[in-house]
Short mmCIF file of C-alpha atoms in Angstrom, two decimals:
data_model
loop_
_atom_site.label_atom_id
_atom_site.label_comp_id
_atom_site.label_asym_id
_atom_site.label_seq_id
_atom_site.Cartn_x
_atom_site.Cartn_y
_atom_site.Cartn_z
CA VAL G 156 72.17 172.14 96.17
CA PRO G 157 74.55 174.62 97.78
CA GLY G 158 76.61 173.14 100.55
CA SER G 159 75.82 169.55 99.75
CA LEU G 160 78.25 166.93 98.50
CA ALA G 161 79.48 169.44 95.96
CA THR G 162 81.54 171.21 98.65
CA GLY G 163 83.47 168.01 99.06
CA ASP G 164 82.85 168.18 102.78
CA TYR G 165 80.05 166.24 104.45
CA PRO G 166 76.71 165.29 102.98
CA VAL G 167 74.65 166.77 105.85
CA THR G 168 73.24 170.19 104.99
CA VAL G 169 71.27 172.73 106.94
CA THR G 170 69.02 175.08 105.03
CA GLY G 171 67.94 178.58 106.02
CA TYR G 172 70.49 180.76 107.77
CA PHE G 173 73.18 178.18 107.30
CA ARG G 174 72.51 177.55 103.64
CA GLY G 175 75.73 176.45 102.06
CA MET G 176 77.28 175.40 105.34
CA THR G 177 77.38 171.86 106.54
CA LEU G 178 76.04 171.14 110.02
CA ASN G 179 79.40 169.69 110.80
CA ARG G 180 81.12 172.95 109.96
CA VAL G 181 78.68 175.00 112.05
CA LEU G 182 79.34 172.77 115.03
CA GLY G 183 83.07 172.90 114.40
CA GLN G 184 82.98 176.70 114.46
CA PHE G 185 80.93 176.62 117.65
CA ALA G 186 83.46 174.27 119.27
CA SER G 187 86.46 176.34 118.26
CA ALA G 188 84.79 179.56 119.47
CA VAL G 189 84.31 177.93 122.87
CA GLU G 190 87.81 176.42 122.92
CA ASN G 191 89.44 179.77 122.16
CA ALA G 192 87.35 181.90 124.53
CA GLU G 193 90.26 182.99 126.73
CA GLN G 194 88.01 185.39 128.62
CA LEU G 195 86.62 182.26 130.33
CA ASP G 196 89.99 181.41 131.90
CA SER G 197 89.79 183.66 134.91
CA PRO G 198 86.20 182.76 135.91
CA ALA G 199 87.07 179.09 135.29
CA ALA G 200 90.07 179.31 137.62
CA ARG G 201 87.91 180.90 140.32
CA VAL G 202 85.20 178.25 139.99
CA GLN G 203 87.79 175.45 140.11
CA ASP G 204 89.23 176.98 143.26
CA LEU G 205 85.80 177.04 144.92
CA ILE G 206 85.12 173.42 143.95
CA ARG G 207 88.52 172.28 145.25
CA LYS G 208 87.76 173.95 148.59
CA ALA G 209 84.28 172.44 148.74
CA LEU G 210 85.14 168.86 147.73
CA PRO G 211 87.12 166.70 150.16
CA PRO G 212 89.85 164.80 148.20
CA ALA G 213 88.25 161.43 149.03
CA ALA G 214 84.87 162.55 147.65
CA GLU G 215 86.64 163.93 144.60
CA ASP G 216 88.11 160.50 143.85
CA VAL G 217 84.77 158.70 144.18
CA LEU G 218 83.01 161.31 142.03
CA ARG G 219 85.69 160.93 139.38
CA GLY G 220 85.03 157.19 139.33
CA ALA G 221 88.32 156.08 140.94
CA PRO G 222 86.76 152.93 142.49
CA LEU G 223 85.27 152.00 139.10
CA GLY G 224 88.34 152.71 137.00
CA HIS G 225 86.17 154.66 134.56
CA PRO G 226 84.72 158.16 134.74
CA LEU G 227 81.44 158.18 136.67
CA HIS G 228 79.86 161.30 135.16
CA PRO G 229 79.16 159.91 131.65
CA ALA G 230 77.26 157.01 133.24
CA MET G 231 75.28 159.21 135.64
CA VAL G 232 74.00 161.54 132.91
CA THR G 233 71.76 158.76 131.64
CA VAL G 234 69.51 159.11 134.68
CA PRO G 235 68.44 162.79 134.42
CA ILE G 236 68.46 162.70 130.61
CA GLY G 237 66.39 159.51 130.63
CA ALA G 238 63.95 160.92 133.18
CA TRP G 239 63.47 164.20 131.31
CA ALA G 240 63.18 162.54 127.89
CA SER G 241 60.63 160.08 129.28
CA ALA G 242 58.69 162.98 130.82
CA SER G 243 58.20 164.44 127.33
CA VAL G 244 56.99 161.06 126.06
CA LEU G 245 54.50 160.91 128.94
CA ASP G 246 53.39 164.45 128.03
CA LEU G 247 52.61 163.18 124.54
CA LEU G 248 50.62 160.30 126.01
CA GLY G 249 48.70 162.67 128.25
CA GLU G 250 50.15 161.29 131.48
CA GLY G 251 50.70 164.71 133.05
CA SER G 252 51.06 163.61 136.64
CA ALA G 253 53.62 160.91 135.87
CA ALA G 254 55.49 163.36 133.64
CA ARG G 255 55.75 165.85 136.49
CA LYS G 256 57.28 163.21 138.75
CA LEU G 257 59.89 162.35 136.13
CA VAL G 258 60.74 166.03 135.68
CA ALA G 259 61.35 166.15 139.44
CA LEU G 260 63.44 162.97 139.33
CA GLY G 261 65.58 164.48 136.59
CA CYS G 262 66.16 167.65 138.61
CA LEU G 263 67.12 165.71 141.74
CA THR G 264 69.53 163.34 139.98
CA ALA G 265 71.06 166.17 137.93
CA LEU G 266 72.74 167.50 141.08
CA PRO G 267 75.05 164.54 141.85
CA THR G 268 75.60 164.11 138.11
CA ALA G 269 76.83 167.69 137.82
CA THR G 270 79.02 167.25 140.90
CA ALA G 271 80.69 164.21 139.32
CA GLY G 272 81.28 166.23 136.16
CA ALA G 273 82.82 169.01 138.26
CA ALA G 274 85.31 166.51 139.72
CA ASP G 275 86.38 165.50 136.17
CA TRP G 276 86.61 169.14 135.23
CA LEU G 277 89.16 169.83 138.00
CA THR G 278 91.85 167.96 136.02
CA THR G 279 91.37 170.13 132.93
CA THR G 280 93.18 173.25 131.79
CA GLY G 281 93.15 175.47 128.71
CA ALA G 282 90.71 174.65 125.91
CA ARG G 283 89.31 171.63 127.78
CA ARG G 284 88.58 173.74 130.84
CA ARG G 285 86.80 176.38 128.73
CA THR G 286 84.70 173.75 126.97
CA GLY G 287 83.87 172.15 130.32
CA LEU G 288 82.78 175.47 131.79
CA VAL G 289 80.37 176.18 128.91
CA HIS G 290 79.14 172.56 129.00
CA ALA G 291 78.31 173.00 132.69
CA ALA G 292 76.73 176.44 132.23
CA VAL G 293 74.42 175.26 129.43
CA ASN G 294 73.41 172.17 131.36
CA ASP G 295 72.79 174.27 134.48
CA ALA G 296 70.52 176.46 132.35
CA ALA G 297 68.73 173.27 131.23
CA LEU G 298 68.31 172.26 134.89
CA MET G 299 66.85 175.69 135.75
CA THR G 300 64.42 175.39 132.83
CA TYR G 301 63.27 171.96 134.01
CA LEU G 302 62.87 173.34 137.55
CA LEU G 303 60.62 176.10 136.10
CA SER G 304 58.78 173.41 134.14
CA TRP G 305 58.18 171.45 137.33
CA ARG G 306 56.92 174.56 139.12
CA ALA G 307 54.54 175.39 136.26
CA ARG G 308 53.19 171.82 136.25
CA ARG G 309 52.84 171.94 140.03
CA ARG G 310 50.78 175.13 139.74
CA GLY G 311 48.54 173.47 137.19
CA ASN G 312 49.89 175.32 134.15
CA ARG G 313 50.45 172.15 132.18
CA MET G 314 51.04 173.62 128.71
CA ARG G 315 53.67 176.01 130.08
CA GLY G 316 55.32 173.07 131.84
CA VAL G 317 55.38 170.99 128.66
CA LEU G 318 56.90 173.83 126.63
CA LEU G 319 59.52 174.59 129.28
CA SER G 320 60.50 170.91 129.26
CA LEU G 321 60.99 171.04 125.51
CA ALA G 322 63.13 174.18 125.86
CA GLY G 323 65.14 172.43 128.57
CA GLY G 324 65.61 169.49 126.23
CA GLY G 325 67.00 171.82 123.56
CA LEU G 326 69.53 173.27 126.03
CA LEU G 327 70.40 169.76 127.14
CA GLY G 328 71.17 168.87 123.53
CA VAL G 329 73.64 171.75 123.25
CA GLY G 330 75.22 170.94 126.62
CA GLY G 331 75.35 167.25 125.77
CA TRP G 332 77.01 167.95 122.43
CA LEU G 333 79.74 169.85 124.28
CA GLY G 334 80.07 166.88 126.63
CA GLY G 335 80.58 164.64 123.62
CA HIS G 336 83.16 167.08 122.31
CA LEU G 337 85.02 166.96 125.64
CA ALA G 338 85.23 163.17 125.59
CA TYR G 339 85.48 162.19 121.95
CA SER G 340 87.39 165.13 120.50
CA GLN G 341 89.37 166.51 123.44
CA GLY G 342 89.98 163.18 125.15
CA VAL G 343 88.94 164.16 128.68
CA GLY G 344 88.64 160.95 130.69
CA VAL G 345 90.60 159.02 128.06
CA ASP G 346 93.84 157.26 129.00
CA THR G 347 95.70 156.73 125.71
CA ARG G 348 98.16 154.44 127.49
CA GLU G 349 95.33 151.93 127.84
CA PHE G 350 95.84 151.39 124.13
CA GLU G 351 99.45 150.29 124.53
CA GLU G 352 99.89 146.64 123.81
CA ARG G 353 99.69 144.82 127.13
CA ALA G 354 102.78 142.74 126.43
CA SER G 355 104.67 141.72 123.39
CA ALA G 356 104.46 137.96 122.94
CA ASP G 357 107.86 136.85 124.10
CA ALA G 358 110.36 139.51 123.18
CA GLY G 359 111.43 142.92 124.34
CA HIS G 360 114.20 145.45 124.34
CA THR G 361 116.82 146.39 126.80
CA SER G 362 117.34 150.08 127.28
CA ASP G 363 120.41 150.17 125.10
CA GLY G 364 118.54 148.85 122.10
CA MET G 365 119.57 145.21 122.50
CA PHE G 366 116.96 142.73 121.42
CA VAL G 367 116.35 140.04 123.99
CA VAL G 368 114.21 136.93 123.87
CA GLU G 369 112.76 135.95 127.19
CA PRO G 370 112.41 132.25 127.96
CA SER G 371 109.01 130.98 126.93
CA GLU G 372 106.87 129.13 129.42
CA ALA G 373 106.67 126.02 127.24
CA VAL L 8 119.10 170.03 108.87
CA THR L 9 116.54 167.23 108.90
CA ALA L 10 114.83 166.43 112.16
CA LEU L 11 116.01 163.37 114.07
CA ASP L 12 114.23 160.03 114.01
CA VAL L 13 113.69 159.91 117.77
CA ARG L 14 112.58 156.35 118.62
CA TRP L 15 112.51 156.54 122.39
CA VAL L 16 113.33 159.01 125.13
CA SER L 17 114.99 158.20 128.45
CA ILE L 18 115.03 160.57 131.40
CA PHE L 19 117.96 160.53 133.81
CA ALA L 20 118.00 161.77 137.36
CA ASP L 21 121.62 162.70 138.03
CA VAL L 22 122.14 161.89 141.69
CA PRO L 23 125.23 162.61 143.81
CA ALA L 24 126.79 159.30 144.91
CA ALA L 25 126.07 159.94 148.59
CA HIS L 26 122.31 160.14 147.93
CA LEU L 27 121.93 157.34 145.41
CA ALA L 28 120.38 154.79 147.81
CA THR L 29 117.97 157.42 149.13
CA ALA L 30 116.98 158.41 145.59
CA GLN L 31 116.48 154.78 144.58
CA ALA L 32 114.22 154.05 147.55
CA PHE L 33 112.21 157.20 146.95
CA TRP L 34 111.75 157.00 143.17
CA THR L 35 110.89 153.30 143.05
CA ALA L 36 108.17 153.94 145.65
CA ALA L 37 107.01 157.21 144.08
CA THR L 38 106.66 155.81 140.56
CA ASP L 39 105.69 152.21 141.45
CA THR L 40 108.80 150.83 139.75
CA SER L 41 111.56 148.46 140.82
CA ALA L 42 115.29 149.06 140.46
CA GLY L 43 116.75 146.96 137.65
CA LEU L 44 120.31 145.67 137.26
CA PRO L 45 122.81 148.55 137.17
CA ALA L 46 124.40 149.29 133.80
CA GLY L 47 127.48 151.21 132.67
CA ASP L 48 131.21 150.73 133.16
CA GLN L 49 130.98 151.59 136.83
CA ASP L 50 127.42 150.42 137.42
CA GLU L 51 126.49 154.09 137.44
CA PHE L 52 123.10 153.71 135.72
CA ILE L 53 120.12 152.21 137.56
CA PRO L 54 116.97 151.62 135.50
CA LEU L 55 113.56 152.02 137.13
CA GLU L 56 111.47 149.17 135.74
CA PRO L 57 107.74 149.87 135.38
CA ARG L 58 105.17 147.13 136.02
CA ALA L 59 103.80 147.52 132.50
CA GLY L 60 105.57 148.98 129.51
CA ASP L 61 109.24 149.67 128.90
CA ARG L 62 111.65 151.52 131.14
CA PHE L 63 112.61 155.09 130.37
CA LEU L 64 113.44 156.50 133.81
CA TRP L 65 116.97 156.04 135.16
CA LEU L 66 119.06 157.12 138.11
CA GLN L 67 122.61 158.10 137.25
CA ARG L 68 125.30 158.30 139.94
CA VAL L 69 127.33 161.48 139.52
CA SER L 70 130.49 162.33 141.44
CA ALA L 71 130.26 166.12 141.41
CA GLY L 72 127.60 168.81 141.58
CA PRO L 73 124.16 168.94 143.15
CA GLY L 74 122.54 166.68 140.53
CA GLY L 75 119.64 167.35 138.19
CA TRP L 76 117.79 165.88 135.25
CA HIS L 77 118.62 165.32 131.58
CA PRO L 78 117.06 163.54 128.58
CA ASP L 79 118.54 160.92 126.26
CA LEU L 80 117.17 160.82 122.73
CA HIS L 81 117.40 157.34 121.18
CA VAL L 82 118.29 157.60 117.49
CA PRO L 83 119.53 155.15 114.83
CA ASP L 84 122.82 157.01 114.28
CA PRO L 85 124.12 159.08 117.22
CA SER L 86 127.09 160.53 115.28
CA ALA L 87 124.93 161.82 112.43
CA ALA L 88 122.40 163.10 114.95
CA ALA L 89 125.16 164.90 116.84
CA ALA L 90 126.27 166.56 113.61
CA ALA L 91 122.71 167.77 113.06
CA ALA L 92 122.53 169.04 116.65
CA GLY L 93 125.87 170.79 116.19
CA ALA L 94 124.61 172.53 113.06
CA LEU L 95 121.68 173.81 115.15
CA GLY L 96 123.97 175.26 117.79
CA ALA L 97 124.60 172.43 120.26
CA GLU L 98 128.02 171.98 121.80
CA GLN L 99 129.50 168.48 121.84
CA ILE L 100 130.96 167.49 125.19
CA SER L 101 132.00 163.89 124.59
CA ALA L 102 131.35 161.16 122.05
CA THR L 103 131.59 157.41 121.51
CA GLU L 104 130.04 155.24 118.79
CA GLU L 105 127.04 154.57 121.03
CA LEU L 106 126.59 157.78 122.97
CA VAL L 107 127.19 161.49 122.37
CA VAL L 108 126.89 164.01 125.22
CA LEU L 109 125.94 167.54 124.20
CA ALA L 110 124.68 170.84 125.56
CA THR L 111 121.92 172.96 124.03
CA PRO L 112 122.56 176.63 123.13
CA ALA L 113 121.24 177.52 126.60
CA GLY L 114 123.53 174.96 128.23
CA GLN L 115 121.15 172.07 129.02
CA ALA L 116 122.96 168.71 128.88
CA PHE L 117 121.41 165.93 126.82
CA CYS L 118 122.59 162.72 125.17
CA LEU L 119 122.09 161.00 121.86
CA VAL L 120 122.14 157.23 122.22
CA ARG L 121 122.00 154.46 119.64
CA GLU L 122 118.69 152.67 119.14
CA ASP L 123 118.52 150.01 116.44
CA GLY L 124 115.35 148.78 114.83
CA GLY L 125 113.30 145.93 116.16
CA GLN L 126 110.00 145.97 117.91
CA PRO L 127 108.80 149.34 119.14
CA ARG L 128 108.85 149.86 122.87
CA ARG L 129 105.72 150.34 124.91
CA ARG L 130 105.05 153.37 127.09
CA PRO L 131 104.61 152.65 130.79
CA ARG L 132 101.07 152.75 132.12
CA PRO L 133 99.92 154.95 134.98
CA ALA L 134 100.47 153.66 138.50
CA VAL L 135 97.25 153.26 140.48
CA TRP L 136 96.97 154.20 144.14
CA ASP L 137 93.53 153.48 145.63
CA GLY L 138 92.03 154.18 142.23
CA ARG L 139 93.98 157.42 141.81
CA ARG L 140 96.46 157.36 138.98
CA SER L 141 99.84 159.02 138.58
CA LEU L 142 102.47 158.83 135.87
CA ALA L 143 105.93 160.28 135.19
CA ASP L 144 105.27 161.59 131.69
CA GLN L 145 106.81 165.01 131.12
CA LEU L 146 110.24 166.61 131.09
CA CYS L 147 110.18 170.32 131.82
CA LEU L 148 113.19 172.18 130.42
CA ASP L 149 113.79 175.27 132.57
CA ILE L 150 115.53 177.82 130.39
CA PRO L 151 116.83 181.30 131.28
CA ALA L 152 114.72 184.02 129.63
CA ALA L 153 117.63 185.34 127.54
CA THR L 154 118.19 181.99 125.82
CA PHE L 155 114.63 180.66 125.88
CA GLU L 156 113.78 181.31 122.22
CA ALA L 157 117.13 179.88 121.10
CA ASP L 158 116.53 176.62 122.95
CA LEU L 159 112.89 176.39 121.87
CA ASP L 160 113.95 176.78 118.23
CA PHE L 161 116.76 174.28 118.82
CA TRP L 162 114.52 171.56 120.27
CA ALA L 163 111.75 172.15 117.72
CA ALA L 164 114.19 171.91 114.78
CA LEU L 165 116.15 168.99 116.23
CA THR L 166 113.12 166.83 116.98
CA GLY L 167 110.68 168.08 114.36
CA TRP L 168 107.92 167.74 116.97
CA PRO L 169 105.05 170.19 116.54
CA GLN L 170 104.44 172.86 119.13
CA GLY L 171 101.35 172.29 121.27
CA ARG L 172 99.18 174.81 123.04
CA THR L 173 99.87 176.18 126.50
CA ASP L 174 97.80 178.37 128.80
CA VAL L 175 100.50 180.87 129.71
CA PRO L 176 103.23 182.56 127.67
CA GLU L 177 105.99 181.42 130.08
CA PHE L 178 105.56 177.90 128.72
CA ALA L 179 105.93 176.22 125.36
CA ARG L 180 105.14 172.60 124.61
CA LEU L 181 106.54 170.16 122.07
CA ASN L 182 104.30 167.21 121.33
CA PRO L 183 106.33 164.11 120.47
CA PRO L 184 104.73 161.24 118.56
CA GLY L 185 102.34 159.27 120.75
CA ARG L 186 104.70 156.29 121.01
CA LEU L 187 107.21 158.20 123.17
CA PRO L 188 106.95 158.03 126.97
CA VAL L 189 107.44 161.74 127.75
CA GLN L 190 106.33 165.05 126.36
CA PHE L 191 108.54 168.13 126.52
CA LEU L 192 107.48 171.32 128.27
CA LEU L 193 109.75 174.36 128.03
CA GLN L 194 109.62 176.96 130.77
CA ARG L 195 110.94 180.50 130.42
CA LEU L 196 112.64 181.27 133.75
CA GLY L 197 112.06 184.66 135.38
CA PRO L 198 114.59 187.50 135.13
CA ASP L 199 115.62 186.99 138.78
CA ASP L 200 116.54 183.34 138.22
CA HIS L 201 120.29 182.95 137.86
CA GLY L 202 120.36 179.17 138.21
CA GLY L 203 121.18 178.52 134.55
CA ALA L 204 119.53 176.04 132.21
CA ARG L 205 118.24 172.91 133.93
CA ALA L 206 115.41 170.41 133.67
CA HIS L 207 112.98 168.61 135.94
CA LEU L 208 110.60 165.69 135.82
CA ASP L 209 106.82 166.23 135.92
CA LEU L 210 104.30 163.65 137.02
CA SER L 211 100.66 163.84 136.04
CA ALA L 212 98.04 162.92 138.63
CA ASP L 213 94.24 162.68 138.78
CA ASN L 214 94.36 164.12 142.27
CA ARG L 215 97.35 166.39 142.55
CA THR L 216 96.87 167.17 146.26
CA ALA L 217 96.61 163.51 147.26
CA GLU L 218 99.59 162.60 145.08
CA ALA L 219 101.74 165.35 146.61
CA SER L 220 100.80 164.15 150.13
CA ARG L 221 101.79 160.61 149.15
CA HIS L 222 105.18 161.93 148.05
CA GLU L 223 105.54 163.82 151.35
CA ASP L 224 104.91 160.57 153.20
CA LEU L 225 107.76 159.06 151.18
CA GLY L 226 110.12 161.83 152.31
CA ALA L 227 109.70 164.58 149.71
CA GLU L 228 109.24 168.18 150.73
CA VAL L 229 106.65 170.50 149.16
CA LEU L 230 108.35 173.72 148.08
CA ARG L 231 105.49 175.53 146.39
CA THR L 232 101.87 175.00 145.41
CA ALA L 233 100.86 176.80 142.22
CA GLU L 234 97.51 176.79 140.40
CA GLY L 235 98.29 173.81 138.20
CA TRP L 236 101.21 172.10 139.90
CA THR L 237 103.05 171.40 143.15
CA THR L 238 106.84 171.74 143.26
CA LEU L 239 108.64 169.21 145.46
CA ARG L 240 112.17 168.28 146.48
CA ASP L 241 112.93 164.57 146.79
CA PRO L 242 114.99 163.29 149.77
CA ALA L 243 118.10 163.27 147.53
CA GLY L 244 117.68 166.97 146.76
CA LEU L 245 116.23 166.77 143.23
CA ILE L 246 113.45 169.17 142.26
CA TYR L 247 110.36 167.85 140.44
CA CYS L 248 106.66 168.63 140.08
CA VAL L 249 103.30 166.91 140.43
CA THR L 250 100.94 168.52 137.94
CA ALA L 251 97.15 168.53 137.74
CA ARG L 252 96.86 166.66 134.44
CA ALA L 253 95.00 163.39 133.91
CA PRO L 254 97.56 160.62 133.27
CA GLY L 255 97.50 159.29 129.72
CA GLN L 256 95.28 162.09 128.44
CA PRO L 257 96.15 163.00 124.85
CA PRO L 258 98.41 166.08 124.61
CA ARG L 259 97.05 169.17 122.95
#
């Protein structure tokens, strides 16, 4: 099989257009295209400027998760994603009215979630800022699609609403993948110094390289 | 020339004697450190002890000049390291068994200091102010345009650290191994800058604006606000920057 284990890469293969390419490689090319898209730098700088003007510093800290000590945005995304995913399950079960309410819940909670993400994004530059901008744009497109889905459902066009929700879910998958790339590959929101050993047992160094043993408590 | 085995980096603020007490009060408060016991023949070195992790930031009393910043590279054999630096174009200024003082091709002072084996040191952790974090974690080498490439090549060859990515061509970045407490940023000075080669400390902060205001409250003066950083002058006259980078974020 072309592009399978024989390439020595990864065992996941995608057939069709990407025959011979691993899914991993396709995603890697997508990520590097986004990371290197320097034409995004000037719009990104303008958007950051607008957000900085709009967000009071205190709000920025809360949105970034300062009181929690962890980023807030990755926790908040579970609410709109959960609501929208559940809406599609309810569509399957024929619970159209409940599904519509969950689509609305997802749209409402997506707004503070996006704002929290914007606060995280303010600390980024370069490749991370480009990735963050595309992540936000794709997820905003997902939000618009779910808003259209809600409107269609509201007007009684249920099938259109169901299909728009599925399209929104597809966009959300792309946006979410970029969010994963930001955190797990680019390290946004990660403090590597948290991984430093808290304290060596009972010994340390002086600045001039001398080895000292501190008195033990025993 | 083989690259040095750099085991730790210290950063020194060279402070005129008259301003030493002012600098000590400011920098301990700004970086959430405490002043340790002075070291050196004339007690001229004051370590700033972090709450967690090992010290790397020092104040050094100097008798002449306006002061500034310089790095010390900790290596197993300073004399051999100085020979390597000399082969790459550095000028030796003074030398003992334990410490060699040199200048880069562009004229930036730096030292090579002996570091024996033993347990590795730990990088300091970010200070936390109402949930906002800040951390002294970068030395910016400000290099005149004419000698920029020479010094970039010098530092890259001497340390063997790979070059990282930067957003603008005026800057270059060397990414030291993750165990070291500071990364090196190299800035190409503009053609109108006749100040010579120098260096300055950079802090990273979650909230750059709030961090700069905190420093103003401690007596620093904001000189310039750029897109990604704020340039300040401490009460002792030293220039440094607060940059909009998340503390502890992996370099790129």
